[in-house]
């Protein structure tokens, strides 16, 4: 049954006029009566968004912490979805923040209760967030792990039943297996090496069933930036293969934390050359009755692929604070890449002849040709130094060469923002002193409207900031523990990288004077950790992902520790940005650090009733160099302490 609008439509007035009147009633009458604190900044933003929906245009809505921007875009999104009959898509910064919108007591639940509504909201998570039945079966044969046995025991009965599936329940979400560590999850979760399209378990797979479920949402679909961009880039190829696009046609698109969309766009356009995938595909091709010449070339490509990946591994540079390894493009590496590209080109030509002679299965040929075309294009980007950003990854899934395009604005302009849709960018940090030129140019957005409203909170009264100059890692640990004790837990400790968090975790595990429950990102599914942190007030949460989007009002979070200044790593992505800048530090490193710093301190004060302290740890040299920059983006004057 189609959901109805929360107001009656009249033949004498346009939908937008009636929406405007209803929004006014909600903010001036209904929500205040329900105990909501309504702010002028919020109402101003609400009526600016009306024009964006009416004119179907891009709007950059920069609104400080506490303006209630999420409530504003939710009201417009679900009303417009019901008016058009198409769901709105809300894309969050990453997978860790999706659950924040739908959590118990979150903004969606608050709206439903206040306005007596039932909003159909469904989550569209990336493929890595779903269980892979093939991998689970493989792990169970090799490993004796109670956690994996529990996962198997929790599977719905229809997964193992040979009968029809007239009725099913969705399953397989990472969140359903919250007790698993991230390391355990990588052993059973989907990864890019899985050939889902030809998998015999595909129609009983949790990922497939979740796709069918969220596509039927009538109001809201919530996903990550990465997933939305993957949808954009794969839409045509999926249709060609007889598959549905990852997301249905939408009525409007909201990019929460929209300042992070550029990197998600680059990431979605990334090409991945995986040794295992090329090897498996060509081995599969050999099972066909190919001609002898084709057979010889396939064997040569397989041998050259082995040699090239061995050569790549000999020319890697580890990057501190990053899982991306830099590739030294030595002449021998480039020559081998050129040989591999040319040989794959030869193979593609021979496959055309094989296809004409009908000696290869059509489906196998289609899959192999598409992947080989991608590899040839990727190798061209690798060889032509100025075209791509390159790095290497090693994981349990295998060895992967990753190639990312440097610029994406032209593709975004054509594939995304050419659509006549309302596109809403929401964040506290979208502009450079209310100038939106940088973000609009980097995303290929030529026409837009914008607004900037400050946070309404009294920071002078409720926030205390301390800069602490600490000489080394051990001193930073002491200051962090001291801060946690002073606030009796209730602390979020933010790290600049996974490796920094893991070093901290290792060093404090034998300390006897920590009497507070400690939660580490990676030990369990992230939204489960956030719930535990919120429910156990004396605990402290250590994370490297939650600089943005975390919303914990009240006494559960009254202390934030920034373990180090959040400068970007020296990895290939940021090195490419530095290479393209006239003033690398001033144009890349410092702006990134200050933006992330602003996001980090924004985790503390979430309502007008909140109060607490922030400790910013840095070296004495950093304090002397960056104190003025940091103070310029703080809402209060900091105190300074030297250890």
Coordinates of C-alpha atoms in Angstrom, one line a residue:
X1 CA 0.0 0.0 0.0
X2 CA 1.4 3.4 -1.1
X3 CA 2.2 5.6 1.9
X4 CA 0.4 9.0 2.0
X5 CA 1.7 12.5 2.5
X6 CA 1.4 13.9 6.1
X7 CA -0.7 16.7 4.7
X8 CA -3.6 16.9 2.3
X9 CA -3.1 18.0 -1.3
X10 CA -5.3 20.7 -2.8
X11 CA -6.1 21.3 -6.4
X12 CA -5.8 25.0 -6.0
X13 CA -2.2 25.1 -4.5
X14 CA 1.0 23.5 -5.7
X15 CA 2.6 20.7 -3.8
X16 CA 5.5 23.0 -3.0
X17 CA 3.3 25.7 -1.5
X18 CA 1.5 23.1 0.7
X19 CA 4.8 21.5 1.7
X20 CA 6.1 25.0 2.7
X21 CA 3.0 25.5 4.9
X22 CA 3.3 22.1 6.5
X23 CA 7.1 22.5 7.2
X24 CA 6.2 25.9 8.9
X25 CA 3.6 24.2 11.0
X26 CA 6.0 21.4 12.0
X27 CA 8.8 23.8 13.1
X28 CA 6.7 26.5 14.7
X29 CA 3.9 24.4 16.3
X30 CA 4.2 20.6 16.3
X31 CA 7.8 20.0 17.3
X32 CA 7.9 22.7 20.1
X33 CA 4.8 21.1 21.5
X34 CA 6.6 17.8 21.6
X35 CA 9.6 19.2 23.5
X36 CA 11.9 19.9 20.6
X37 CA 14.3 22.9 20.8
X38 CA 13.7 24.8 17.6
X39 CA 16.3 27.2 16.4
X40 CA 16.3 30.1 13.9
X41 CA 19.2 28.5 12.1
X42 CA 17.2 25.3 11.5
X43 CA 14.1 27.2 10.2
X44 CA 16.3 29.2 7.9
X45 CA 17.8 26.1 6.4
X46 CA 14.4 24.5 6.1
X47 CA 13.0 27.2 3.8
X48 CA 16.2 27.3 1.8
X49 CA 15.9 23.6 1.1
X50 CA 12.4 24.2 -0.3
X51 CA 13.9 26.1 -3.3
X52 CA 16.4 23.3 -3.9
X53 CA 13.6 20.7 -4.1
X54 CA 11.3 23.0 -6.1
X55 CA 14.0 23.9 -8.7
X56 CA 15.6 20.4 -8.6
X57 CA 19.1 21.8 -8.0
X58 CA 22.2 21.3 -6.0
X59 CA 22.4 23.1 -2.6
X60 CA 25.4 23.2 -0.2
X61 CA 23.8 23.4 3.2
X62 CA 26.6 24.2 5.7
X63 CA 25.2 24.1 9.2
X64 CA 27.1 24.0 12.4
X65 CA 26.7 21.4 15.1
X66 CA 23.4 21.6 16.8
X67 CA 21.4 23.3 14.1
X68 CA 19.3 20.2 13.6
X69 CA 20.2 19.9 9.9
X70 CA 19.4 16.2 9.8
X71 CA 15.8 16.7 10.9
X72 CA 15.4 19.3 8.1
X73 CA 16.6 17.1 5.3
X74 CA 14.7 14.1 6.6
X75 CA 11.4 16.0 6.4
X76 CA 11.9 17.1 2.8
X77 CA 13.3 13.7 1.7
X78 CA 10.4 11.5 2.8
X79 CA 7.7 14.0 1.8
X80 CA 9.2 14.3 -1.7
X81 CA 9.6 10.6 -1.9
X82 CA 5.9 10.0 -1.2
X83 CA 5.0 12.8 -3.7
X84 CA 7.0 11.3 -6.5
X85 CA 6.6 7.7 -5.7
X86 CA 10.4 7.1 -5.6
X87 CA 12.5 6.7 -2.5
X88 CA 15.1 9.3 -1.4
X89 CA 18.7 8.2 -1.1
X90 CA 20.7 9.4 1.9
X91 CA 24.4 8.7 1.5
X92 CA 26.5 8.9 4.7
X93 CA 30.2 9.4 4.8
X94 CA 31.0 5.7 5.4
X95 CA 29.5 2.4 6.6
X96 CA 30.1 3.2 10.3
X97 CA 27.7 6.1 10.2
X98 CA 24.7 4.4 8.5
X99 CA 23.5 2.9 11.7
X100 CA 23.7 6.3 13.5
X101 CA 20.6 7.5 11.5
X102 CA 18.4 4.5 12.4
X103 CA 19.7 3.9 15.9
X104 CA 17.4 3.7 18.9
X105 CA 16.4 7.3 19.8
X106 CA 17.9 8.6 16.6
X107 CA 16.5 11.4 14.4
X108 CA 14.3 9.2 12.3
X109 CA 12.7 7.6 15.3
X110 CA 12.2 11.0 16.9
X111 CA 10.4 12.3 13.9
X112 CA 8.2 9.2 13.7
X113 CA 7.2 9.6 17.3
X114 CA 6.7 13.4 17.2
X115 CA 4.7 13.5 13.9
X116 CA 2.9 10.1 14.4
X117 CA 4.5 8.7 11.2
X118 CA 5.7 5.4 10.0
X119 CA 8.7 6.0 7.8
X120 CA 9.9 3.2 5.5
X121 CA 13.7 3.3 5.9
X122 CA 16.0 0.6 4.7
X123 CA 19.8 0.2 4.7
X124 CA 21.8 -0.5 1.6
X125 CA 25.2 -1.5 2.7
X126 CA 28.3 -2.2 0.7
X127 CA 29.1 -5.8 -0.4
X128 CA 31.8 -6.1 2.2
X129 CA 29.2 -5.8 4.9
X130 CA 27.5 -9.1 4.0
X131 CA 28.3 -12.7 4.8
X132 CA 29.6 -14.9 1.9
X133 CA 28.2 -18.4 2.2
X134 CA 31.0 -19.8 0.1
X135 CA 33.7 -18.4 2.3
X136 CA 31.9 -19.5 5.4
X137 CA 31.7 -23.0 4.2
X138 CA 35.4 -23.0 3.3
X139 CA 36.5 -21.6 6.7
X140 CA 34.4 -24.2 8.5
X141 CA 36.2 -27.0 6.7
X142 CA 39.6 -25.6 7.7
X143 CA 39.1 -23.8 11.1
X144 CA 37.8 -24.7 14.5
X145 CA 36.3 -21.4 15.7
X146 CA 33.2 -21.2 17.9
X147 CA 32.3 -17.8 16.4
X148 CA 32.1 -19.3 12.9
X149 CA 30.1 -22.2 14.2
X150 CA 27.7 -19.7 15.8
X151 CA 27.3 -17.9 12.4
X152 CA 26.5 -21.1 10.7
X153 CA 24.0 -22.1 13.4
X154 CA 22.2 -18.7 13.0
X155 CA 21.6 -19.1 9.3
X156 CA 17.9 -19.3 8.3
X157 CA 16.5 -22.7 7.5
X158 CA 15.8 -21.8 3.8
X159 CA 19.6 -21.3 3.2
X160 CA 20.0 -25.1 3.3
X161 CA 16.6 -26.0 2.0
X162 CA 16.3 -27.2 -1.6
X163 CA 12.7 -26.0 -1.9
X164 CA 11.3 -22.8 -3.3
X165 CA 11.7 -19.5 -1.6
X166 CA 8.2 -18.0 -1.6
X167 CA 9.0 -16.4 1.7
X168 CA 12.4 -15.3 3.2
X169 CA 13.9 -13.1 5.9
X170 CA 16.9 -10.9 5.2
X171 CA 20.1 -12.0 7.0
X172 CA 23.9 -11.8 6.7
X173 CA 24.5 -8.2 7.7
X174 CA 27.8 -7.6 9.5
X175 CA 25.8 -6.1 12.3
X176 CA 24.1 -9.4 12.9
X177 CA 27.4 -10.9 13.9
X178 CA 28.6 -8.2 16.2
X179 CA 30.8 -10.5 18.4
X180 CA 33.2 -11.1 15.5
X181 CA 36.3 -9.0 15.3
X182 CA 37.1 -7.2 12.0
X183 CA 39.9 -9.7 11.4
X184 CA 37.4 -12.7 11.8
X185 CA 34.9 -11.0 9.6
X186 CA 37.4 -10.7 6.7
X187 CA 37.5 -14.5 6.6
X188 CA 33.8 -14.9 6.0
X189 CA 32.6 -11.6 4.6
X190 CA 32.3 -10.8 0.9
X191 CA 35.4 -9.6 -1.0
X192 CA 36.1 -8.6 -4.6
X193 CA 37.4 -12.1 -5.5
X194 CA 33.9 -13.6 -5.2
X195 CA 32.2 -14.4 -8.5
X196 CA 28.6 -13.8 -7.3
X197 CA 27.0 -13.8 -10.7
X198 CA 27.8 -17.5 -11.3
X199 CA 27.6 -18.6 -7.6
X200 CA 25.2 -21.5 -7.1
X201 CA 24.1 -20.0 -3.7
X202 CA 23.4 -16.6 -5.1
X203 CA 19.6 -16.8 -4.7
X204 CA 19.9 -17.8 -1.1
X205 CA 22.6 -15.3 -0.3
X206 CA 22.0 -12.7 2.3
X207 CA 23.5 -10.0 0.1
X208 CA 21.1 -10.8 -2.7
X209 CA 18.1 -10.9 -0.4
X210 CA 19.0 -7.6 1.2
X211 CA 19.3 -6.0 -2.2
X212 CA 15.7 -7.2 -3.1
X213 CA 14.5 -5.9 0.3
X214 CA 15.9 -2.3 0.3
X215 CA 15.0 -1.7 -3.4
X216 CA 11.3 -1.8 -2.3
X217 CA 11.6 1.0 0.2
X218 CA 8.9 3.7 -0.3
X219 CA 10.5 6.5 1.7
X220 CA 14.3 6.3 2.4
X221 CA 17.3 4.2 1.5
X222 CA 20.4 4.9 3.5
X223 CA 23.8 4.0 2.1
X224 CA 27.4 5.2 2.2
X225 CA 29.1 7.6 -0.2
X226 CA 31.2 4.7 -1.5
X227 CA 28.1 2.6 -2.2
X228 CA 26.2 5.3 -4.0
X229 CA 29.2 6.0 -6.2
X230 CA 29.7 2.3 -6.9
X231 CA 26.0 2.3 -8.0
X232 CA 26.7 5.2 -10.4
X233 CA 29.8 3.7 -12.0
X234 CA 28.4 0.1 -12.3
X235 CA 24.9 0.9 -13.4
X236 CA 25.5 0.5 -17.1
X237 CA 27.6 -2.7 -16.9
X238 CA 25.1 -4.4 -14.5
X239 CA 22.2 -3.7 -16.9
X240 CA 24.3 -5.1 -19.8
X241 CA 24.8 -8.3 -17.7
X242 CA 21.1 -8.6 -17.1
X243 CA 21.3 -7.4 -13.4
X244 CA 19.5 -4.6 -11.7
X245 CA 21.4 -1.5 -10.7
X246 CA 22.6 -1.5 -7.1
X247 CA 20.1 1.3 -6.2
X248 CA 16.6 2.1 -7.6
X249 CA 15.7 5.4 -9.3
X250 CA 15.6 8.1 -6.6
X251 CA 13.5 11.2 -6.0
X252 CA 16.4 13.1 -4.4
X253 CA 19.9 12.5 -3.1
X254 CA 21.3 13.7 0.2
X255 CA 25.0 13.6 0.9
X256 CA 25.5 13.8 4.6
X257 CA 29.1 14.9 5.5
X258 CA 29.2 15.9 1.8
X259 CA 32.7 17.4 2.0
X260 CA 34.0 13.8 1.8
X261 CA 32.3 12.9 -1.5
X262 CA 35.3 13.6 -3.7
X263 CA 37.4 10.8 -2.3
X264 CA 34.4 8.4 -2.4
X265 CA 34.0 9.2 -6.1
X266 CA 37.7 8.5 -6.8
X267 CA 37.5 5.3 -4.8
X268 CA 34.5 4.1 -6.7
X269 CA 36.3 4.7 -10.0
X270 CA 39.3 2.8 -8.8
X271 CA 40.6 -0.1 -10.8
X272 CA 41.9 -3.2 -9.0
X273 CA 44.2 -5.7 -10.6
X274 CA 44.2 -8.8 -8.4
X275 CA 46.5 -11.7 -9.2
X276 CA 44.0 -14.3 -8.1
X277 CA 41.1 -13.0 -10.2
X278 CA 43.0 -12.9 -13.4
X279 CA 44.5 -16.3 -12.7
X280 CA 41.1 -17.8 -11.9
X281 CA 39.3 -16.3 -15.0
X282 CA 41.9 -17.5 -17.4
X283 CA 42.0 -21.0 -15.8
X284 CA 38.2 -21.0 -16.3
X285 CA 38.7 -20.1 -19.9
X286 CA 41.1 -23.0 -20.4
X287 CA 38.2 -25.4 -19.6
X288 CA 36.7 -24.4 -23.0
X289 CA 37.8 -25.9 -26.3
X290 CA 40.0 -22.9 -27.3
X291 CA 42.3 -23.0 -30.3
X292 CA 45.9 -23.9 -29.7
X293 CA 47.2 -20.3 -30.4
X294 CA 44.8 -18.9 -27.8
X295 CA 45.8 -21.6 -25.4
X296 CA 49.5 -20.7 -25.8
X297 CA 48.8 -17.0 -25.2
X298 CA 46.7 -17.7 -22.1
X299 CA 49.5 -19.7 -20.6
X300 CA 52.0 -16.9 -21.5
X301 CA 49.7 -14.3 -19.8
X302 CA 49.4 -16.5 -16.7
X303 CA 53.2 -16.9 -16.4
X304 CA 53.8 -13.1 -17.0
X305 CA 51.1 -12.2 -14.4
X306 CA 53.0 -14.3 -11.8
X307 CA 56.3 -12.7 -12.7
X308 CA 54.8 -9.2 -12.7
X309 CA 53.2 -9.5 -9.2
X310 CA 56.5 -11.0 -7.9
X311 CA 58.3 -7.9 -9.3
X312 CA 55.7 -5.5 -7.8
X313 CA 56.2 -7.0 -4.4
X314 CA 60.0 -6.5 -4.7
X315 CA 59.4 -2.8 -5.4
X316 CA 57.0 -1.8 -2.5
X317 CA 57.5 0.9 0.1
X318 CA 55.7 0.7 3.4
X319 CA 53.9 3.8 4.5
X320 CA 53.6 4.6 8.2
X321 CA 50.0 5.0 9.3
X322 CA 48.5 3.6 6.1
X323 CA 47.7 0.2 4.7
X324 CA 48.4 1.4 1.2
X325 CA 51.9 0.5 0.1
X326 CA 53.7 2.8 -2.4
X327 CA 54.9 1.2 -5.7
X328 CA 58.3 2.1 -6.9
X329 CA 57.8 2.5 -10.6
X330 CA 61.3 1.3 -11.6
X331 CA 62.0 0.9 -15.3
X332 CA 61.8 -2.9 -15.0
X333 CA 58.4 -2.7 -13.5
X334 CA 57.1 -0.4 -16.2
X335 CA 58.6 -2.6 -19.0
X336 CA 56.9 -5.7 -17.5
X337 CA 53.6 -3.9 -17.2
X338 CA 53.9 -2.9 -20.9
X339 CA 54.6 -6.5 -21.9
X340 CA 51.6 -7.8 -19.9
X341 CA 49.3 -5.1 -21.4
X342 CA 50.4 -6.0 -25.0
X343 CA 50.0 -9.7 -24.4
X344 CA 46.5 -9.2 -23.0
X345 CA 45.7 -7.1 -26.1
X346 CA 46.9 -10.1 -28.3
X347 CA 44.7 -12.4 -26.3
X348 CA 41.6 -10.2 -26.8
X349 CA 42.2 -10.3 -30.5
X350 CA 42.4 -14.1 -30.5
X351 CA 39.2 -14.4 -28.4
X352 CA 37.3 -12.6 -31.1
X353 CA 38.2 -15.5 -33.5
X354 CA 37.3 -18.1 -30.9
X355 CA 33.9 -16.4 -30.4
X356 CA 33.3 -16.6 -34.2
X357 CA 34.0 -20.3 -34.1
X358 CA 31.7 -20.9 -31.1
X359 CA 34.3 -22.8 -29.2
X360 CA 33.9 -20.7 -26.0
X361 CA 30.9 -20.5 -23.7
X362 CA 29.2 -17.1 -24.4
X363 CA 28.9 -16.2 -20.7
X364 CA 32.5 -17.1 -19.9
X365 CA 33.7 -15.1 -22.9
X366 CA 31.7 -12.0 -21.9
X367 CA 32.9 -12.0 -18.3
X368 CA 36.6 -12.6 -19.4
X369 CA 36.6 -9.9 -22.1
X370 CA 35.1 -7.3 -19.9
X371 CA 37.7 -8.0 -17.1
X372 CA 40.6 -8.1 -19.6
X373 CA 39.5 -4.7 -21.1
X374 CA 39.5 -3.3 -17.6
X375 CA 43.0 -4.6 -16.9
X376 CA 44.3 -3.2 -20.2
X377 CA 42.9 0.2 -19.3
X378 CA 44.3 0.0 -15.8
X379 CA 47.7 -0.9 -17.0
X380 CA 47.7 2.1 -19.4
X381 CA 46.9 4.3 -16.3
X382 CA 49.8 2.6 -14.5
X383 CA 52.3 3.1 -17.3
X384 CA 51.3 6.7 -18.0
X385 CA 52.5 8.3 -14.8
X386 CA 50.3 11.4 -14.8
X387 CA 47.0 9.7 -15.3
X388 CA 46.5 7.6 -12.1
X389 CA 47.3 7.3 -8.4
X390 CA 48.8 3.8 -7.7
X391 CA 49.2 1.7 -4.6
X392 CA 49.5 -1.9 -3.5
X393 CA 47.5 -3.8 -0.9
X394 CA 48.1 -7.1 0.8
X395 CA 45.3 -8.9 2.7
X396 CA 43.8 -12.3 3.5
X397 CA 42.0 -12.0 0.2
X398 CA 45.3 -11.7 -1.8
X399 CA 47.6 -9.2 -3.5
X400 CA 46.0 -6.3 -5.3
X401 CA 47.4 -3.4 -7.4
X402 CA 45.0 -0.4 -7.1
X403 CA 44.8 2.4 -9.6
X404 CA 42.7 5.5 -8.9
X405 CA 42.1 8.4 -11.3
X406 CA 43.5 11.8 -10.2
X407 CA 40.5 13.9 -11.2
X408 CA 36.8 13.0 -11.3
X409 CA 35.0 16.3 -11.8
X410 CA 34.2 15.7 -15.5
X411 CA 32.8 12.2 -14.9
X412 CA 30.7 13.5 -12.0
X413 CA 29.4 16.4 -14.0
X414 CA 28.2 14.1 -16.8
X415 CA 27.1 11.0 -14.8
X416 CA 25.7 12.5 -11.6
X417 CA 25.0 16.2 -11.5
X418 CA 23.5 16.4 -15.0
X419 CA 20.4 14.7 -13.6
X420 CA 17.5 17.0 -12.9
X421 CA 17.2 16.1 -9.2
X422 CA 17.5 17.8 -5.8
X423 CA 21.0 17.1 -4.5
X424 CA 21.5 18.2 -0.9
X425 CA 25.0 18.5 0.6
X426 CA 24.9 18.6 4.4
X427 CA 27.9 19.2 6.7
X428 CA 29.3 21.6 9.2
X429 CA 32.4 21.9 7.0
X430 CA 31.6 22.5 3.3
X431 CA 33.2 25.9 2.6
X432 CA 36.4 27.9 3.0
X433 CA 35.1 30.9 5.0
X434 CA 31.7 30.6 3.2
X435 CA 33.3 30.2 -0.2
X436 CA 32.1 26.9 -1.9
X437 CA 34.3 27.2 -5.0
X438 CA 36.7 24.4 -4.0
X439 CA 34.1 21.7 -3.4
X440 CA 31.9 22.7 -6.3
X441 CA 34.8 22.6 -8.8
X442 CA 36.3 19.3 -7.5
X443 CA 32.9 17.6 -7.9
X444 CA 32.1 19.1 -11.4
X445 CA 29.1 21.2 -10.1
X446 CA 28.6 24.3 -12.2
X447 CA 25.3 25.6 -10.8
X448 CA 24.3 25.5 -7.1
X449 CA 22.8 27.5 -4.2
X450 CA 24.3 27.6 -0.8
X451 CA 23.7 28.5 2.8
X452 CA 25.9 28.8 5.9
X453 CA 24.6 28.9 9.5
X454 CA 26.6 28.8 12.7
X455 CA 26.2 26.5 15.6
X456 CA 23.7 27.9 18.2
X457 CA 25.6 26.4 21.2
X458 CA 27.2 28.5 24.0
X459 CA 30.7 26.9 23.7
X460 CA 32.3 29.5 26.1
X461 CA 30.0 28.2 28.9
X462 CA 30.1 24.5 28.1
X463 CA 33.4 23.5 26.4
X464 CA 36.9 23.5 27.8
X465 CA 39.8 22.8 25.4
X466 CA 43.4 22.0 26.5
X467 CA 46.4 21.8 24.2
X468 CA 48.9 19.3 25.8
X469 CA 52.5 19.2 24.6
X470 CA 53.7 15.7 25.2
X471 CA 57.2 14.5 24.0
X472 CA 56.5 10.9 23.0
X473 CA 54.0 8.1 22.7
X474 CA 54.4 7.1 26.4
X475 CA 53.7 10.6 27.6
X476 CA 50.6 10.7 25.4
X477 CA 49.4 7.5 26.9
X478 CA 49.9 8.9 30.4
X479 CA 48.0 12.1 29.5
X480 CA 45.2 10.1 27.9
X481 CA 44.7 7.8 30.9
X482 CA 44.9 10.8 33.2
X483 CA 42.1 12.5 31.2
X484 CA 40.0 9.4 31.3
X485 CA 40.3 9.1 35.1
X486 CA 39.5 12.8 35.6
X487 CA 36.3 12.4 33.6
X488 CA 35.5 9.0 35.2
X489 CA 35.4 7.3 31.8
X490 CA 32.8 8.9 29.4
X491 CA 35.7 9.4 26.9
X492 CA 36.1 9.1 23.2
X493 CA 39.8 8.7 22.2
X494 CA 40.4 9.5 18.5
X495 CA 43.4 8.2 16.7
X496 CA 44.8 9.2 13.4
X497 CA 45.3 5.7 12.0
X498 CA 44.6 2.1 12.7
X499 CA 48.3 1.4 13.5
X500 CA 48.3 4.2 16.1
X501 CA 45.3 2.7 17.8
X502 CA 46.8 -0.8 17.8
X503 CA 50.1 0.5 19.3
X504 CA 48.1 2.2 22.1
X505 CA 46.1 -1.0 22.6
X506 CA 49.2 -3.1 22.9
X507 CA 50.9 -0.7 25.3
X508 CA 48.0 -0.3 27.8
X509 CA 46.9 -4.0 28.0
X510 CA 49.1 -4.6 31.0
X511 CA 48.5 -1.4 32.9
X512 CA 47.0 -2.1 36.3
X513 CA 45.6 1.4 37.0
X514 CA 42.9 1.4 34.3
X515 CA 39.7 0.5 36.0
X516 CA 37.3 1.5 33.3
X517 CA 35.8 -0.7 30.6
X518 CA 37.7 0.0 27.3
X519 CA 36.2 -0.5 23.9
X520 CA 38.4 -0.7 20.8
X521 CA 37.3 -0.3 17.2
X522 CA 37.9 -3.6 15.4
X523 CA 37.1 -5.8 18.4
X524 CA 33.4 -5.9 17.5
X525 CA 31.1 -4.4 14.9
X526 CA 31.3 -0.7 15.2
X527 CA 27.7 0.3 15.9
X528 CA 27.6 -2.4 18.6
X529 CA 30.6 -0.8 20.3
X530 CA 28.9 2.6 20.1
X531 CA 25.8 1.3 21.8
X532 CA 27.9 -0.3 24.6
X533 CA 29.8 2.9 25.0
X534 CA 26.6 4.9 25.3
X535 CA 25.0 2.5 27.8
X536 CA 28.1 2.0 30.1
X537 CA 28.9 5.6 31.2
X538 CA 32.2 4.8 32.8
X539 CA 33.6 3.2 29.7
X540 CA 35.9 4.8 27.1
X541 CA 35.9 4.2 23.3
X542 CA 39.0 4.2 21.2
X543 CA 38.5 4.7 17.4
X544 CA 40.2 5.9 14.3
X545 CA 36.9 6.2 12.2
X546 CA 34.6 8.2 14.4
X547 CA 35.9 11.7 13.8
X548 CA 32.7 12.4 11.9
X549 CA 29.0 11.6 12.3
X550 CA 29.1 10.1 15.9
X551 CA 26.2 11.6 17.8
X552 CA 26.1 10.8 21.5
X553 CA 24.3 13.5 23.5
X554 CA 24.2 13.5 27.2
X555 CA 26.6 12.4 30.0
X556 CA 27.8 9.2 28.2
X557 CA 30.3 11.4 26.3
X558 CA 31.7 14.3 28.2
X559 CA 35.4 14.0 27.3
X560 CA 37.2 13.8 23.9
X561 CA 40.9 13.1 23.5
X562 CA 42.7 13.7 20.2
X563 CA 45.7 11.4 20.5
X564 CA 47.6 13.2 17.8
X565 CA 47.0 16.0 15.2
X566 CA 45.1 14.4 12.3
X567 CA 47.4 15.1 9.4
X568 CA 47.0 13.0 6.3
X569 CA 49.3 10.0 5.8
X570 CA 52.2 10.0 3.3
X571 CA 50.4 7.4 1.2
X572 CA 50.0 7.5 -2.6
X573 CA 46.6 9.2 -2.6
X574 CA 47.8 12.2 -0.6
X575 CA 51.2 12.2 -2.3
X576 CA 49.4 12.6 -5.6
X577 CA 47.5 15.6 -4.2
X578 CA 50.7 17.1 -2.9
X579 CA 52.3 16.6 -6.2
X580 CA 49.6 18.6 -8.0
X581 CA 49.7 21.5 -5.6
X582 CA 51.9 24.6 -5.7
X583 CA 52.1 24.7 -1.9
X584 CA 51.6 21.1 -0.9
X585 CA 51.5 21.7 2.9
X586 CA 49.3 24.8 2.7
X587 CA 46.9 23.3 0.1
X588 CA 46.7 19.7 1.2
X589 CA 48.1 18.8 4.7
X590 CA 47.1 21.8 6.7
X591 CA 43.5 22.1 5.4
X592 CA 42.9 18.4 5.8
X593 CA 44.2 18.4 9.4
X594 CA 42.1 21.5 10.3
X595 CA 39.0 20.0 8.8
X596 CA 39.4 16.7 10.6
X597 CA 40.3 18.6 13.8
X598 CA 37.0 20.5 13.5
X599 CA 35.1 17.3 13.0
X600 CA 36.8 15.6 15.9
X601 CA 36.0 18.4 18.4
X602 CA 32.4 18.4 17.1
X603 CA 31.8 15.0 18.8
X604 CA 31.6 16.6 22.2
X605 CA 28.7 19.1 22.3
X606 CA 25.6 17.7 20.6
X607 CA 22.8 19.5 22.5
X608 CA 22.5 22.7 24.5
X609 CA 22.6 20.7 27.7
X610 CA 25.9 19.0 26.9
X611 CA 29.2 20.1 28.4
X612 CA 32.7 18.7 28.7
X613 CA 36.4 18.9 27.9
X614 CA 38.7 18.2 24.9
X615 CA 42.4 17.3 25.2
X616 CA 44.5 17.8 22.1
X617 CA 47.8 16.0 22.3
X618 CA 50.8 17.0 20.2
X619 CA 54.6 17.4 20.3
X620 CA 56.1 20.7 21.7
X621 CA 57.2 21.5 18.1
X622 CA 53.7 21.0 16.8
X623 CA 52.3 23.2 19.5
X624 CA 54.7 26.0 18.6
X625 CA 54.0 25.6 14.9
X626 CA 50.2 25.0 14.7
X627 CA 48.7 26.5 17.9
X628 CA 47.6 29.6 16.0
X629 CA 46.0 27.6 13.1
X630 CA 44.2 25.4 15.6
X631 CA 42.9 28.3 17.7
X632 CA 41.5 29.9 14.5
X633 CA 38.9 27.1 14.1
X634 CA 38.1 26.6 17.8
X635 CA 34.9 28.2 19.3
X636 CA 36.8 28.8 22.6
X637 CA 40.2 29.9 23.6
X638 CA 42.3 26.8 24.7
X639 CA 44.5 26.4 27.7
X640 CA 48.1 25.1 27.2
X641 CA 50.0 22.6 29.2
X642 CA 53.5 21.2 28.6
X643 CA 54.3 17.8 30.1

